[in-house]
Tab-separated table of C-alpha atoms in Angstrom:
chain	number	residue	atom	x	y	z
A	586	MET	CA	27.010	3.446	-17.527
A	587	GLN	CA	28.145	5.640	-14.631
A	588	LEU	CA	25.163	6.104	-12.353
A	589	ARG	CA	24.690	9.179	-10.195
A	590	PRO	CA	24.546	8.560	-6.426
A	591	TYR	CA	20.773	8.998	-6.170
A	592	GLN	CA	20.212	6.679	-9.139
A	593	GLN	CA	22.368	3.983	-7.550
A	594	TYR	CA	20.546	4.426	-4.253
A	595	GLY	CA	17.158	4.171	-5.971
A	596	ILE	CA	18.094	0.881	-7.639
A	597	GLU	CA	19.516	-0.625	-4.447
A	598	ASP	CA	16.560	0.506	-2.335
A	599	ALA	CA	14.059	-0.842	-4.862
A	600	LEU	CA	15.798	-4.227	-4.976
A	601	GLU	CA	15.738	-4.400	-1.178
A	602	PHE	CA	12.033	-3.500	-1.232
A	603	LEU	CA	11.368	-6.332	-3.686
A	604	ARG	CA	13.312	-8.809	-1.557
A	605	THR	CA	11.589	-7.944	1.712
A	606	SER	CA	8.028	-6.950	0.797
A	607	PRO	CA	4.986	-9.200	0.243
A	608	VAL	CA	3.235	-9.490	-3.112
A	609	GLY	CA	0.876	-6.598	-3.723
A	610	ALA	CA	3.262	-4.142	-2.040
A	611	ARG	CA	3.887	-0.750	-3.659
A	612	ARG	CA	6.587	1.894	-3.398
A	613	MET	CA	6.869	5.223	-5.228
A	614	TYR	CA	10.156	7.040	-5.924
A	615	VAL	CA	10.383	10.781	-6.608
A	616	ALA	CA	12.982	12.897	-8.419
A	617	PRO	CA	12.672	16.152	-10.405
A	618	THR	CA	11.896	16.159	-14.112
A	619	GLY	CA	15.012	15.668	-16.196
A	620	THR	CA	17.137	13.861	-13.600
A	621	GLY	CA	17.142	10.430	-15.216
A	622	LYS	CA	14.347	8.370	-13.714
A	623	GLY	CA	14.261	6.456	-17.003
A	624	VAL	CA	17.866	5.365	-16.410
A	625	ILE	CA	16.852	3.998	-13.009
A	626	GLN	CA	13.911	2.141	-14.531
A	627	ARG	CA	15.995	0.540	-17.279
A	628	CYS	CA	18.840	-0.522	-14.976
A	629	LEU	CA	16.426	-1.775	-12.327
A	630	ARG	CA	14.543	-3.875	-14.856
A	631	GLU	CA	17.780	-5.404	-16.141
A	632	LYS	CA	18.670	-6.518	-12.617
A	633	ILE	CA	15.175	-7.895	-11.975
A	634	VAL	CA	15.140	-9.868	-15.232
A	635	GLY	CA	18.716	-10.987	-14.622
A	636	ALA	CA	17.556	-12.503	-11.337
A	637	GLY	CA	15.005	-14.594	-13.225
A	638	TYR	CA	11.830	-12.574	-12.669
A	639	ARG	CA	9.362	-11.198	-15.191
A	640	CYS	CA	9.083	-7.410	-15.219
A	641	ILE	CA	7.174	-4.933	-17.369
A	642	LEU	CA	6.972	-1.157	-17.376
A	643	LEU	CA	3.615	0.598	-17.630
A	644	ALA	CA	3.676	3.936	-19.454
A	645	PRO	CA	0.516	6.089	-19.277
A	646	ASN	CA	0.294	6.740	-23.016
A	647	ARG	CA	1.626	5.584	-26.374
A	648	GLU	CA	3.824	8.648	-26.738
A	649	ILE	CA	5.872	7.675	-23.699
A	650	ALA	CA	5.909	4.023	-24.768
A	651	ARG	CA	7.308	5.048	-28.171
A	652	ASN	CA	10.105	6.947	-26.445
A	653	TRP	CA	11.284	3.614	-25.056
A	654	GLY	CA	11.424	2.225	-28.590
A	655	SER	CA	8.250	0.217	-27.874
A	656	PRO	CA	9.868	-3.040	-26.677
A	657	ASP	CA	7.456	-5.791	-25.681
A	658	TRP	CA	8.105	-5.097	-21.984
A	659	VAL	CA	6.720	-1.527	-22.172
A	660	MET	CA	2.929	-1.280	-22.295
A	661	THR	CA	0.163	1.224	-21.771
A	662	PRO	CA	-2.379	0.307	-19.069
A	663	VAL	CA	-5.030	-0.310	-21.738
A	664	ARG	CA	-2.847	-2.749	-23.667
A	665	PHE	CA	-1.775	-4.534	-20.491
A	666	ARG	CA	-5.347	-4.916	-19.228
A	667	ASN	CA	-6.555	-6.191	-22.591
A	668	GLN	CA	-3.799	-8.802	-22.835
A	669	LEU	CA	-4.328	-9.851	-19.237
A	670	GLU	CA	-8.090	-10.254	-19.699
A	671	ARG	CA	-7.579	-12.298	-22.897
A	672	GLY	CA	-5.097	-14.556	-21.156
A	673	ALA	CA	-2.362	-13.529	-23.590
A	674	ILE	CA	-0.051	-12.771	-20.655
A	675	VAL	CA	0.094	-13.617	-16.974
A	676	PRO	CA	0.807	-11.073	-14.231
A	677	PRO	CA	4.572	-10.513	-13.912
A	678	GLU	CA	6.382	-10.619	-10.592
A	679	VAL	CA	7.244	-6.912	-10.858
A	680	ILE	CA	5.548	-3.954	-12.536
A	681	LEU	CA	7.395	-0.647	-12.867
A	682	VAL	CA	4.965	2.257	-13.135
A	683	ASP	CA	6.040	5.400	-14.988
A	684	GLU	CA	4.294	8.697	-14.133
A	685	ALA	CA	2.819	7.026	-11.057
A	686	HIS	CA	0.798	10.117	-10.097
A	687	HIS	CA	-1.734	9.044	-12.742
A	688	ASP	CA	-3.156	6.598	-10.228
A	689	VAL	CA	-5.564	9.279	-9.002
A	690	GLY	CA	-7.767	11.732	-10.855
A	691	SER	CA	-6.901	10.503	-14.320
A	692	ASN	CA	-8.416	8.448	-17.100
A	693	ILE	CA	-5.082	6.600	-17.226
A	694	SER	CA	-5.548	5.199	-13.713
A	695	TYR	CA	-3.437	2.203	-12.750
A	696	GLY	CA	-5.658	1.337	-9.783
A	697	ASP	CA	-7.564	-1.527	-11.410
A	698	ILE	CA	-4.278	-3.129	-12.479
A	699	PHE	CA	-3.192	-3.124	-8.842
A	700	LEU	CA	-6.308	-5.123	-8.036
A	701	MET	CA	-5.901	-7.527	-10.966
A	702	CYS	CA	-2.301	-8.338	-9.994
A	703	ALA	CA	-2.490	-7.979	-6.210
A	704	THR	CA	-1.804	-11.654	-5.491
A	705	SER	CA	1.220	-12.036	-7.759
A	706	THR	CA	2.982	-8.717	-8.316
A	707	ARG	CA	5.008	-6.060	-6.521
A	708	PHE	CA	4.789	-2.492	-7.847
A	709	ILE	CA	7.418	0.246	-8.062
A	710	GLY	CA	6.344	3.703	-9.231
A	711	PHE	CA	8.256	6.767	-10.398
A	712	THR	CA	7.159	10.392	-10.651
A	713	ALA	CA	8.336	13.994	-10.428
A	714	THR	CA	4.996	15.117	-8.978
A	715	PRO	CA	3.930	13.046	-5.941
A	716	PHE	CA	0.771	15.071	-5.436
A	717	ARG	CA	-2.446	16.053	-7.155
A	718	GLY	CA	-4.253	19.354	-7.634
A	719	THR	CA	-6.196	19.068	-4.371
A	720	PRO	CA	-5.349	17.839	-0.845
A	721	LYS	CA	-7.987	15.135	-1.274
A	722	GLY	CA	-6.334	13.906	-4.471
A	723	THR	CA	-2.893	13.923	-2.866
A	724	GLN	CA	-4.207	11.939	0.091
A	725	ALA	CA	-5.763	9.382	-2.256
A	726	LEU	CA	-2.418	9.012	-4.038
A	727	ARG	CA	-0.663	8.458	-0.705
A	728	GLU	CA	-3.207	5.815	0.228
A	729	LEU	CA	-2.374	3.932	-2.969
A	730	TRP	CA	1.423	4.220	-2.788
A	731	GLY	CA	2.257	5.042	0.813
A	732	LYS	CA	4.793	7.700	1.740
A	733	PRO	CA	6.923	8.543	-1.332
A	734	VAL	CA	10.673	8.003	-1.271
A	735	TRP	CA	12.523	11.124	-2.417
A	736	LEU	CA	15.670	10.213	-4.331
A	737	LEU	CA	16.628	13.799	-5.053
A	738	ARG	CA	15.363	17.276	-4.184
A	739	LEU	CA	15.405	20.091	-6.710
A	740	PRO	CA	17.903	22.392	-4.903
A	741	GLU	CA	20.436	19.541	-4.731
A	742	ALA	CA	19.866	18.768	-8.408
A	743	CYS	CA	20.549	22.417	-9.256
A	744	LYS	CA	23.645	22.570	-7.057
A	745	ASN	CA	25.172	19.516	-8.741
A	746	GLY	CA	24.318	20.660	-12.265
A	747	TRP	CA	21.950	17.777	-12.907
A	748	ILE	CA	19.228	20.202	-13.943
A	749	GLN	CA	19.425	23.698	-15.412
A	750	LEU	CA	17.199	26.455	-14.069
A	751	PRO	CA	16.083	28.954	-16.724
A	752	SER	CA	16.207	32.689	-16.354
A	753	VAL	CA	12.780	34.213	-15.726
A	754	VAL	CA	11.062	37.041	-17.584
A	755	ILE	CA	7.815	38.459	-16.181
A	756	GLU	CA	5.469	39.851	-18.855
A	757	PRO	CA	2.105	40.622	-17.162
A	758	LEU	CA	-0.380	39.996	-19.974
A	759	VAL	CA	-3.199	38.238	-18.087
A	760	ASP	CA	-3.915	38.678	-14.370
A	761	ASP	CA	-5.443	35.285	-13.706
A	762	ASP	CA	-6.639	36.421	-10.273
A	763	LYS	CA	-9.464	37.967	-12.297
A	764	LEU	CA	-10.370	34.733	-14.092
A	765	VAL	CA	-13.235	32.455	-13.115
A	766	VAL	CA	-12.312	29.315	-11.142
A	767	GLN	CA	-14.499	26.231	-11.032
A	768	ASN	CA	-13.693	22.848	-9.464
A	769	GLY	CA	-10.198	23.988	-8.602
A	770	GLU	CA	-9.154	25.156	-12.086
A	771	PHE	CA	-9.562	28.208	-14.288
A	772	VAL	CA	-12.609	28.052	-16.541
A	773	ILE	CA	-11.337	27.690	-20.106
A	774	LYS	CA	-13.857	30.161	-21.507
A	775	SER	CA	-12.634	32.795	-19.058
A	776	ALA	CA	-8.964	32.118	-19.844
A	777	ASN	CA	-9.646	32.165	-23.588
A	778	ALA	CA	-11.411	35.516	-23.382
A	779	ALA	CA	-8.578	37.092	-21.405
A	780	THR	CA	-5.944	35.734	-23.796
A	781	ALA	CA	-7.917	36.834	-26.873
A	782	ASP	CA	-7.634	40.434	-25.684
A	783	ARG	CA	-3.823	40.195	-25.591
A	784	LEU	CA	-2.961	38.416	-28.849
A	785	GLU	CA	-1.000	41.377	-30.186
A	786	ALA	CA	1.154	41.570	-27.057
A	787	LEU	CA	1.610	37.794	-27.103
A	788	ALA	CA	2.679	37.930	-30.756
A	789	ASP	CA	5.204	40.627	-29.829
A	790	LEU	CA	6.709	38.203	-27.316
A	791	VAL	CA	6.989	35.545	-30.008
A	792	ARG	CA	8.769	38.065	-32.247
A	793	GLN	CA	11.082	39.045	-29.393
A	794	PHE	CA	12.271	35.467	-29.030
A	795	LEU	CA	12.411	34.534	-32.715
A	796	GLY	CA	15.717	32.853	-33.377
A	797	THR	CA	15.392	30.723	-30.269
A	798	ARG	CA	13.696	27.354	-30.038
A	799	GLN	CA	10.462	28.453	-28.461
A	800	ILE	CA	7.129	26.986	-27.440
A	801	VAL	CA	4.001	28.885	-26.420
A	802	ALA	CA	1.606	27.228	-23.965
A	803	LEU	CA	-2.018	28.336	-24.437
A	804	PRO	CA	-5.257	27.667	-22.501
A	805	SER	CA	-7.185	25.523	-24.988
A	806	THR	CA	-7.522	24.152	-28.503
A	807	GLN	CA	-9.736	27.087	-29.423
A	808	GLY	CA	-7.249	29.590	-28.020
A	809	THR	CA	-4.312	27.878	-29.706
A	810	LEU	CA	-5.982	27.905	-33.115
A	811	ALA	CA	-7.010	31.548	-32.667
A	812	PHE	CA	-3.444	32.574	-31.868
A	813	GLY	CA	-2.206	30.513	-34.794
A	814	ARG	CA	-4.487	32.464	-37.114
A	815	TYR	CA	-3.202	35.727	-35.648
A	816	LEU	CA	0.413	34.704	-36.256
A	817	GLU	CA	-0.441	33.603	-39.785
A	818	ASP	CA	-1.987	36.987	-40.537
A	819	ALA	CA	1.126	38.615	-39.080
A	820	GLY	CA	3.349	36.546	-41.374
A	821	ILE	CA	4.994	34.577	-38.550
A	822	GLU	CA	5.687	30.953	-39.438
A	823	HIS	CA	4.678	28.546	-36.691
A	824	ARG	CA	3.470	25.035	-35.954
A	825	ILE	CA	0.596	23.770	-33.797
A	826	VAL	CA	0.420	20.489	-31.881
A	827	LEU	CA	-2.910	19.553	-30.299
A	828	GLN	CA	-4.059	16.453	-28.445
A	829	ASN	CA	-5.301	14.862	-31.695
A	830	THR	CA	-2.369	15.821	-33.921
A	831	PRO	CA	-1.182	12.675	-35.803
A	832	PRO	CA	2.257	11.314	-34.808
A	833	ALA	CA	3.901	12.101	-38.159
A	834	GLU	CA	2.644	15.682	-38.050
A	835	ARG	CA	3.843	16.021	-34.458
A	836	THR	CA	7.295	14.821	-35.429
A	837	GLU	CA	7.483	17.370	-38.247
A	838	ALA	CA	6.338	20.147	-35.912
A	839	TYR	CA	8.930	19.216	-33.300
A	840	GLU	CA	11.689	19.197	-35.914
A	841	ALA	CA	10.545	22.611	-37.147
A	842	CYS	CA	10.660	23.904	-33.578
A	843	LYS	CA	14.166	22.532	-33.199
A	844	ASN	CA	15.062	24.620	-36.250
A	845	GLY	CA	13.628	27.813	-34.744
A	846	VAL	CA	9.953	27.775	-35.788
A	847	PRO	CA	7.634	28.724	-32.875
A	848	LEU	CA	5.449	25.857	-31.671
A	849	LEU	CA	2.011	26.368	-30.121
A	850	GLN	CA	0.652	23.785	-27.679
A	851	ILE	CA	-1.882	23.379	-24.893
A	852	ARG	CA	-0.320	20.875	-22.528
A	853	ILE	CA	3.118	22.151	-23.238
A	854	LEU	CA	5.619	19.386	-23.937
A	855	SER	CA	3.408	16.762	-22.377
A	856	GLU	CA	4.798	13.798	-20.461
A	857	GLY	CA	7.035	11.643	-22.553
A	858	VAL	CA	8.207	14.426	-24.867
A	859	ASP	CA	11.822	15.245	-24.140
A	860	PHE	CA	13.278	18.378	-25.752
A	861	PRO	CA	16.479	19.252	-23.872
A	862	TRP	CA	17.294	21.787	-26.585
A	863	LEU	CA	14.238	23.945	-25.801
A	864	GLU	CA	15.387	27.527	-25.191
A	865	THR	CA	12.243	29.589	-24.580
A	866	LEU	CA	8.924	28.738	-22.996
A	867	ILE	CA	6.223	31.414	-23.171
A	868	ASP	CA	3.693	30.409	-20.531
A	869	ALA	CA	0.287	31.803	-21.520
A	870	ARG	CA	-1.656	28.933	-19.968
A	871	PRO	CA	-2.742	29.839	-16.426
A	872	THR	CA	-3.352	26.838	-14.208
A	873	MET	CA	-4.207	26.194	-10.586
A	874	SER	CA	-2.763	22.677	-10.868
A	875	PRO	CA	0.701	22.266	-9.326
A	876	VAL	CA	1.142	19.067	-11.336
A	877	LEU	CA	0.460	20.666	-14.721
A	878	TRP	CA	2.628	23.676	-13.962
A	879	LEU	CA	5.588	21.691	-12.665
A	880	GLN	CA	5.444	19.386	-15.678
A	881	THR	CA	5.421	22.461	-17.901
A	882	PHE	CA	8.275	24.253	-16.159
A	883	GLY	CA	10.260	21.032	-15.872
A	884	ARG	CA	10.583	20.734	-19.650
A	885	LEU	CA	13.006	23.681	-19.496
A	886	THR	CA	15.276	22.228	-16.831
A	887	ARG	CA	17.047	19.527	-18.831
A	888	PRO	CA	20.705	20.570	-19.144
A	889	TRP	CA	21.783	21.694	-22.604
A	890	ASP	CA	24.447	23.951	-24.045
A	891	CYS	CA	22.160	26.961	-24.411
A	892	GLU	CA	20.519	29.716	-22.406
A	893	LYS	CA	16.989	28.898	-21.303
A	894	THR	CA	14.228	31.411	-20.581
A	895	TYR	CA	10.854	30.999	-18.905
A	896	VAL	CA	8.504	33.835	-19.897
A	897	CYS	CA	5.580	34.032	-17.475
A	898	THR	CA	2.603	36.057	-18.730
A	899	ASN	CA	0.369	35.269	-15.737
A	900	ARG	CA	0.739	34.446	-12.039
A	901	ASN	CA	1.732	30.801	-12.514
A	902	LEU	CA	5.274	31.284	-11.220
A	903	GLU	CA	4.124	33.311	-8.236
A	904	ARG	CA	1.474	30.711	-7.434
A	905	HIS	CA	3.603	27.591	-7.809
A	906	ALA	CA	7.179	28.685	-7.039
A	907	TYR	CA	7.035	26.902	-3.671
A	908	LEU	CA	7.318	23.643	-5.635
A	909	LEU	CA	10.865	24.649	-6.589
A	910	GLU	CA	11.879	24.692	-2.910
A	911	GLY	CA	13.628	28.053	-2.892
A	912	ALA	CA	15.389	27.666	-6.239
A	913	VAL	CA	13.619	30.778	-7.601
A	914	PRO	CA	15.015	33.992	-6.040
A	915	PRO	CA	12.469	35.908	-3.912
A	916	GLN	CA	13.015	39.050	-5.994
A	917	VAL	CA	11.537	37.275	-9.021
A	918	ILE	CA	8.333	36.594	-7.103
A	919	SER	CA	8.317	40.198	-5.907
A	920	GLU	CA	8.684	41.343	-9.510
A	921	SER	CA	5.604	39.352	-10.500
A	922	GLN	CA	3.591	40.746	-7.598
A	923	LYS	CA	4.641	44.283	-8.459
A	924	ALA	CA	3.807	43.810	-12.140
A	925	PHE	CA	0.276	42.662	-11.303
A	926	GLY	CA	-0.315	45.257	-8.587
A	927	GLY	CA	0.033	43.067	-5.506
A	928	PRO	CA	0.281	39.458	-4.265
A	929	SER	CA	-1.987	36.844	-5.773
A	930	ILE	CA	-5.206	36.082	-3.911
A	931	ARG	CA	-4.782	32.455	-5.010
């Protein structure tokens, strides 16, 4: 396999870290969504195992673990903890941590595993989002991992064609400056109510992009089901994937989407779901979280032989475009501000 320069650097730097750092040490590597962190993880593990050391990869959920083909060296934190507590396994010399930002502010926290393996294991994490939704959360993440090591910045990835930026369409359906915010995020009830008033306009957007592989991100389960009923009444075939949708049903829905059937979701293309063929993302899920938005937007950036379009129906792009480090032209942000009657207050 021909590695890209930043992938080769990441592997070499990680191996040097393992050689020179004491047990319990941690390092986190960062690269944009879609730039092949999984390739780094696989190649790095092969070198570690080839040197005679035990190494596992922790994936935050079963969906991501399944994407690896579920080998015995890929585990969720729950499975790893259970096996460790039963004595079924012993702590390995190295643990690779996928989606390392889950260490803070998540029910998938890796923090207790750090403590359980502190006297025997070195940890290497990978993420596209080395921050949390609040400065306090970001600081806590830094305290766990130390200063992150950036392997690749988004503008460089764009310049070299390693990721594909979508075109942007601004459709001002919901001005989320007018929504209620509590604990740093939009209140779901408020977002649902605002979206419910614009279902007809949202359905028109779905019609506009019929014929493309499209996904619509919505605020909640309730809002997703309500929009699904609206589309059904309008005679528009669609699929819905929620947090509790069974794996077989998810697979069928994803295949339908690949064949042009609109797919409705909440956490749009959640971590571990890789659809490089996605053509249209209609973002009707306002969020204050930079992590959630960047994960959402990042699902459109995987290179593919098709045009990609990000349709923003709220102020998400305006609010979070700084995360793209100048990759979004200023006139696009100005267009959003003009459409909503002025700059966002948030």
